[in-house]
Short mmCIF file of C-alpha atoms in Angstrom, two decimals:
data_model
loop_
_atom_site.label_atom_id
_atom_site.label_comp_id
_atom_site.label_asym_id
_atom_site.label_seq_id
_atom_site.Cartn_x
_atom_site.Cartn_y
_atom_site.Cartn_z
CA MET A 1 -0.03 0.14 0.00
CA ILE A 2 1.16 3.44 -0.87
CA ASN A 3 0.58 6.36 1.72
CA ASP A 4 -0.05 9.80 0.67
CA ASN A 5 -1.03 11.64 3.57
CA GLY A 6 1.77 14.13 3.65
CA ILE A 7 3.99 13.08 6.28
CA VAL A 8 7.60 13.49 5.34
CA VAL A 9 10.29 11.62 7.40
CA VAL A 10 13.79 13.42 7.40
CA ALA A 11 16.77 11.38 8.31
CA GLY A 12 19.61 13.35 9.86
CA ALA A 13 17.13 15.84 11.13
CA THR A 14 19.51 17.55 13.69
CA GLY A 15 22.29 17.91 11.20
CA ASN A 16 23.16 20.84 8.91
CA ILE A 17 21.31 19.46 5.99
CA GLY A 18 18.47 17.59 7.65
CA GLY A 19 17.74 20.38 10.00
CA ARG A 20 17.18 22.74 7.10
CA VAL A 21 15.19 20.22 5.19
CA VAL A 22 12.89 20.03 8.16
CA ALA A 23 12.39 23.69 8.38
CA GLU A 24 11.92 24.13 4.82
CA LEU A 25 9.25 21.41 4.66
CA LEU A 26 7.44 23.02 7.66
CA ARG A 27 7.65 26.50 5.76
CA ARG A 28 5.93 24.85 2.84
CA GLY A 29 3.09 23.61 5.06
CA HIS A 30 4.00 19.85 5.06
CA ARG A 31 3.89 17.64 8.06
CA VAL A 32 7.33 16.56 9.09
CA ARG A 33 8.83 13.81 11.19
CA GLY A 34 12.27 14.22 12.13
CA LEU A 35 14.43 10.92 12.65
CA THR A 36 17.13 11.01 15.35
CA ARG A 37 18.94 8.37 17.50
CA ASN A 38 18.99 10.88 20.36
CA PRO A 39 15.60 12.32 20.91
CA GLU A 40 16.46 13.91 24.06
CA ARG A 41 19.09 16.07 22.27
CA ALA A 42 16.80 16.84 19.38
CA ARG A 43 15.85 20.36 19.07
CA LEU A 44 13.52 20.57 16.02
CA PRO A 45 11.43 23.50 15.07
CA GLU A 46 7.87 23.91 16.37
CA GLY A 47 5.61 21.71 14.48
CA ALA A 48 7.91 18.92 13.74
CA GLU A 49 7.48 15.44 15.26
CA VAL A 50 10.40 13.58 16.58
CA ALA A 51 10.93 9.92 15.82
CA VAL A 52 13.58 7.71 17.23
CA GLY A 53 15.57 5.37 14.76
CA ASP A 54 18.86 4.42 13.27
CA LEU A 55 19.49 4.00 9.51
CA ALA A 56 22.15 1.55 10.43
CA ASP A 57 19.47 -0.56 12.23
CA PRO A 58 16.60 -0.71 9.80
CA ALA A 59 14.52 -2.74 12.21
CA SER A 60 14.32 0.31 14.37
CA LEU A 61 12.64 2.33 11.77
CA GLY A 62 9.10 0.80 11.70
CA PRO A 63 7.36 3.41 14.00
CA ALA A 64 9.34 6.24 12.37
CA LEU A 65 8.03 5.32 8.96
CA ALA A 66 4.37 4.62 9.97
CA GLY A 67 1.98 6.61 7.69
CA ALA A 68 4.77 8.44 5.95
CA SER A 69 4.63 9.26 2.12
CA ALA A 70 8.19 10.38 1.65
CA LEU A 71 11.69 9.92 3.04
CA PHE A 72 14.79 12.12 2.95
CA LEU A 73 17.67 9.68 3.29
CA LEU A 74 21.33 9.67 4.03
CA THR A 75 23.75 7.18 2.68
CA PHE A 76 26.35 7.42 5.34
CA ASP A 77 26.48 6.86 9.23
CA ALA A 78 26.06 10.41 10.79
CA ALA A 79 28.26 9.22 13.77
CA THR A 80 31.32 7.96 11.86
CA GLY A 81 30.91 9.23 8.50
CA ALA A 82 31.28 5.73 6.87
CA PRO A 83 28.88 4.54 4.27
CA LEU A 84 25.88 2.67 5.35
CA ARG A 85 25.93 -1.09 4.75
CA SER A 86 22.35 -1.62 5.59
CA GLY A 87 20.96 -0.84 2.03
CA PRO A 88 18.88 -4.07 1.39
CA GLU A 89 17.39 -4.19 4.80
CA LEU A 90 16.69 -0.51 4.80
CA ALA A 91 14.90 -0.49 1.27
CA LYS A 92 12.81 -3.63 2.43
CA VAL A 93 11.69 -1.60 5.50
CA VAL A 94 10.93 1.57 3.62
CA ALA A 95 9.02 -0.25 0.80
CA GLU A 96 6.91 -2.17 3.35
CA ALA A 97 6.09 1.07 5.20
CA GLY A 98 4.42 2.17 1.77
CA VAL A 99 6.64 5.26 1.43
CA ARG A 100 5.93 6.82 -1.92
CA ARG A 101 8.96 8.90 -2.63
CA VAL A 102 12.65 8.79 -1.41
CA THR A 103 15.32 11.55 -1.85
CA THR A 104 18.74 10.27 -1.31
CA LEU A 105 21.65 12.65 -0.40
CA TRP A 106 24.79 10.72 -1.69
CA GLY A 107 28.40 11.42 -2.06
CA GLY A 108 29.01 10.88 -5.91
CA GLU A 109 29.30 7.12 -6.26
CA THR A 110 26.35 4.58 -6.28
CA GLY A 111 26.70 2.80 -2.99
CA PRO A 112 24.74 0.05 -1.26
CA VAL A 113 21.98 2.23 -0.02
CA GLU A 114 20.83 3.90 -3.19
CA GLN A 115 21.36 0.77 -5.33
CA ALA A 116 19.13 -1.06 -2.88
CA ILE A 117 16.47 1.57 -3.08
CA ALA A 118 16.58 1.40 -6.80
CA ASP A 119 16.48 -2.39 -6.85
CA ALA A 120 13.44 -2.30 -4.63
CA GLY A 121 11.52 -0.23 -7.24
CA LEU A 122 10.96 2.75 -5.01
CA ALA A 123 10.68 6.18 -6.60
CA GLN A 124 14.07 7.59 -5.86
CA THR A 125 15.65 10.94 -6.59
CA THR A 126 19.54 11.26 -5.89
CA LEU A 127 21.08 14.43 -4.84
CA GLN A 128 24.65 14.57 -5.67
CA ALA A 129 25.59 17.68 -3.77
CA MET A 130 29.24 18.89 -3.94
CA GLU A 131 31.15 20.36 -1.16
CA PHE A 132 28.96 22.18 1.52
CA MET A 133 29.68 25.76 2.34
CA SER A 134 28.96 24.72 5.89
CA ASN A 135 32.27 22.76 5.79
CA THR A 136 33.92 26.10 6.30
CA MET A 137 32.78 26.20 9.76
CA THR A 138 35.68 23.88 10.59
CA TRP A 139 37.95 26.94 10.09
CA ALA A 140 36.08 29.03 12.74
CA GLU A 141 38.23 28.22 15.75
CA SER A 142 41.66 28.73 14.05
CA VAL A 143 40.28 32.01 12.28
CA ARG A 144 39.27 33.37 15.74
CA ALA A 145 42.23 32.37 17.64
CA GLU A 146 45.07 32.92 14.89
CA GLY A 147 43.62 34.44 11.73
CA VAL A 148 44.75 31.34 10.05
CA VAL A 149 43.15 28.52 7.81
CA ARG A 150 44.88 25.05 7.57
CA GLU A 151 44.24 22.66 4.67
CA ALA A 152 45.88 20.31 2.33
CA PHE A 153 45.49 20.53 -1.46
CA PRO A 154 45.60 24.29 -1.85
CA GLU A 155 44.98 24.32 -5.61
CA MET A 156 41.85 22.20 -5.30
CA ARG A 157 38.75 23.72 -6.88
CA SER A 158 35.28 23.46 -5.61
CA ALA A 159 31.78 24.67 -6.59
CA LEU A 160 30.56 25.06 -3.10
CA ILE A 161 26.94 24.82 -2.53
CA HIS A 162 24.87 26.59 0.26
CA ASP A 163 23.15 24.13 2.47
CA GLN A 164 19.81 26.11 2.24
CA ASP A 165 19.97 25.45 -1.56
CA ILE A 166 20.22 21.58 -1.01
CA ALA A 167 17.38 21.75 1.44
CA GLU A 168 15.00 23.59 -0.95
CA VAL A 169 15.60 21.18 -3.70
CA ALA A 170 15.21 18.21 -1.43
CA ALA A 171 11.92 19.80 -0.13
CA ARG A 172 10.82 19.86 -3.89
CA THR A 173 11.73 16.40 -4.73
CA LEU A 174 9.98 15.01 -1.67
CA THR A 175 6.65 16.78 -2.24
CA GLU A 176 6.48 17.35 -5.94
CA ASP A 177 5.96 14.96 -9.00
CA GLY A 178 8.40 14.79 -11.90
CA HIS A 179 11.67 13.98 -9.93
CA ALA A 180 11.54 10.10 -9.65
CA GLY A 181 14.52 8.53 -11.19
CA ARG A 182 16.55 11.79 -11.58
CA ASP A 183 20.09 12.23 -10.37
CA TYR A 184 20.59 15.86 -9.74
CA VAL A 185 24.18 17.32 -9.46
CA LEU A 186 24.05 20.39 -7.03
CA THR A 187 26.48 23.05 -7.06
CA GLY A 188 26.93 26.78 -6.27
CA SER A 189 27.37 29.39 -8.90
CA GLU A 190 31.05 30.05 -8.33
CA VAL A 191 34.35 27.81 -8.27
CA PHE A 192 37.03 28.64 -5.61
CA THR A 193 40.46 27.38 -4.62
CA TYR A 194 41.14 27.38 -0.87
CA ALA A 195 43.11 30.61 -1.35
CA GLU A 196 40.01 32.38 -3.08
CA ARG A 197 37.61 31.19 -0.28
CA VAL A 198 40.00 32.57 2.37
CA ARG A 199 39.98 35.89 0.78
CA VAL A 200 36.21 36.00 0.49
CA LEU A 201 35.91 34.94 4.18
CA GLY A 202 38.42 37.49 5.32
CA ALA A 203 36.78 40.35 3.45
CA GLY A 204 33.35 39.20 4.84
CA ILE A 205 34.66 39.41 8.37
CA GLY A 206 37.06 42.44 7.91
CA ARG A 207 40.19 40.60 8.63
CA ASP A 208 43.22 39.56 6.81
CA LEU A 209 43.77 35.78 7.11
CA ARG A 210 46.60 33.49 6.29
CA PHE A 211 46.49 30.16 4.61
CA ILE A 212 48.92 27.37 5.84
CA GLU A 213 49.22 24.18 3.62
CA LEU A 214 49.04 20.82 5.30
CA THR A 215 50.26 17.60 4.11
CA GLU A 216 47.96 14.87 3.09
CA GLU A 217 49.07 12.87 6.21
CA GLN A 218 48.34 15.80 8.32
CA ALA A 219 44.89 16.20 6.96
CA ARG A 220 44.29 12.49 7.53
CA GLU A 221 45.45 12.69 11.16
CA ARG A 222 43.27 15.72 11.74
CA MET A 223 40.14 13.87 10.74
CA ARG A 224 41.14 10.76 12.56
CA GLN A 225 41.44 12.96 15.76
CA ALA A 226 38.13 14.27 15.23
CA GLY A 227 36.68 10.72 15.30
CA TYR A 228 35.93 9.97 11.76
CA SER A 229 36.30 6.37 10.49
CA SER A 230 38.94 5.11 8.23
CA GLU A 231 36.48 4.79 5.42
CA ALA A 232 35.39 8.46 5.97
CA VAL A 233 38.92 9.62 5.96
CA ASP A 234 39.81 7.82 2.76
CA HIS A 235 36.75 9.19 1.11
CA VAL A 236 37.05 12.63 2.20
CA VAL A 237 40.87 13.03 1.54
CA GLY A 238 40.48 11.18 -1.67
CA TRP A 239 37.92 13.49 -3.01
CA HIS A 240 39.92 16.60 -2.08
CA ALA A 241 43.15 15.12 -3.69
CA ASP A 242 41.38 14.24 -6.91
CA PRO A 243 37.99 15.88 -6.92
CA PRO A 244 35.43 14.65 -9.76
CA ARG A 245 34.90 17.11 -12.61
CA GLU A 246 31.41 17.72 -11.09
CA GLY A 247 33.17 19.07 -7.98
CA TYR A 248 34.52 21.99 -9.72
CA THR A 249 32.17 22.58 -12.64
CA VAL A 250 29.20 24.96 -12.11
CA ASP A 251 25.83 23.07 -12.83
CA PRO A 252 22.67 24.98 -13.55
CA THR A 253 20.45 22.41 -11.66
CA VAL A 254 19.80 24.55 -8.58
CA GLU A 255 18.77 27.69 -10.72
CA ARG A 256 16.66 25.46 -12.93
CA LEU A 257 14.68 23.79 -9.95
CA LEU A 258 14.48 26.87 -7.66
CA GLY A 259 13.99 29.59 -10.32
CA ARG A 260 16.81 31.61 -9.02
CA PRO A 261 20.49 31.61 -9.03
CA ALA A 262 22.37 29.51 -6.36
CA ARG A 263 23.40 31.48 -3.28
CA THR A 264 27.03 32.67 -3.34
CA PHE A 265 29.81 32.00 -0.95
CA ALA A 266 29.79 35.66 0.23
CA GLN A 267 26.12 35.49 1.04
CA TRP A 268 26.99 32.32 3.19
CA VAL A 269 29.90 34.39 4.93
CA ALA A 270 27.74 37.14 5.81
CA GLU A 271 25.12 34.83 7.42
CA HIS A 272 27.85 33.25 9.64
CA ALA A 273 30.51 35.96 10.04
CA ASP A 274 29.93 36.20 13.82
CA ALA A 275 31.22 32.54 14.22
CA PHE A 276 34.60 33.72 12.84
CA ARG A 277 35.02 36.79 14.75
#
């Protein structure tokens, strides 16, 4: 049976992207249920339901998916950053719940989750979002304390995308027809090297900043110290060492779907300047 009563379940509802998806769906007047492993820590917007469940343990999702018509799905474990390995079991639970639409946020390579969702015959839209502008928040502490940004691969180019643009695209694909079976590449409207990003950030906060190059091993060690799994470290560092063409090529999909240009990095900096001061 297919449910169509408007309940949209959002995985990762307390994260950067999921939280914005929840807020955008509520703004559009939809019923929203935020999925979290730690309900006592969840601070969802007023009007959103809180549901307990873990994508890595599909058997835990039954109550969260009851009555749902759409699901915003992640393909990685939010705790470790590693790809989820629960794809077949997850697809079975989602299909049995009668979910009509699935929007999957993925990392650029078809993995076990999105493949299982496709194999189950579910109406899936995949969002291949490039580097999130919110990743810049990892620089906040060193910028405040030292006026310094430390990264490896200084010449890497990236078509950064604003988290809100991802959320608005996700909300449309979860609640509108015409997106099933589509793979959308989502980028911002500009391409930056690290040095160029640092200049924009410095201009936005009114401060001259320095860039210090890390070795690849230093970048790996920093992620390990932050608690990321070996798989996540390999994926992230590998992506930055040799990004796919989509990662540094402006794609018009955001503008086409939202009817306006993608938000700029300068806009993101203006919105978050206080975090760097």
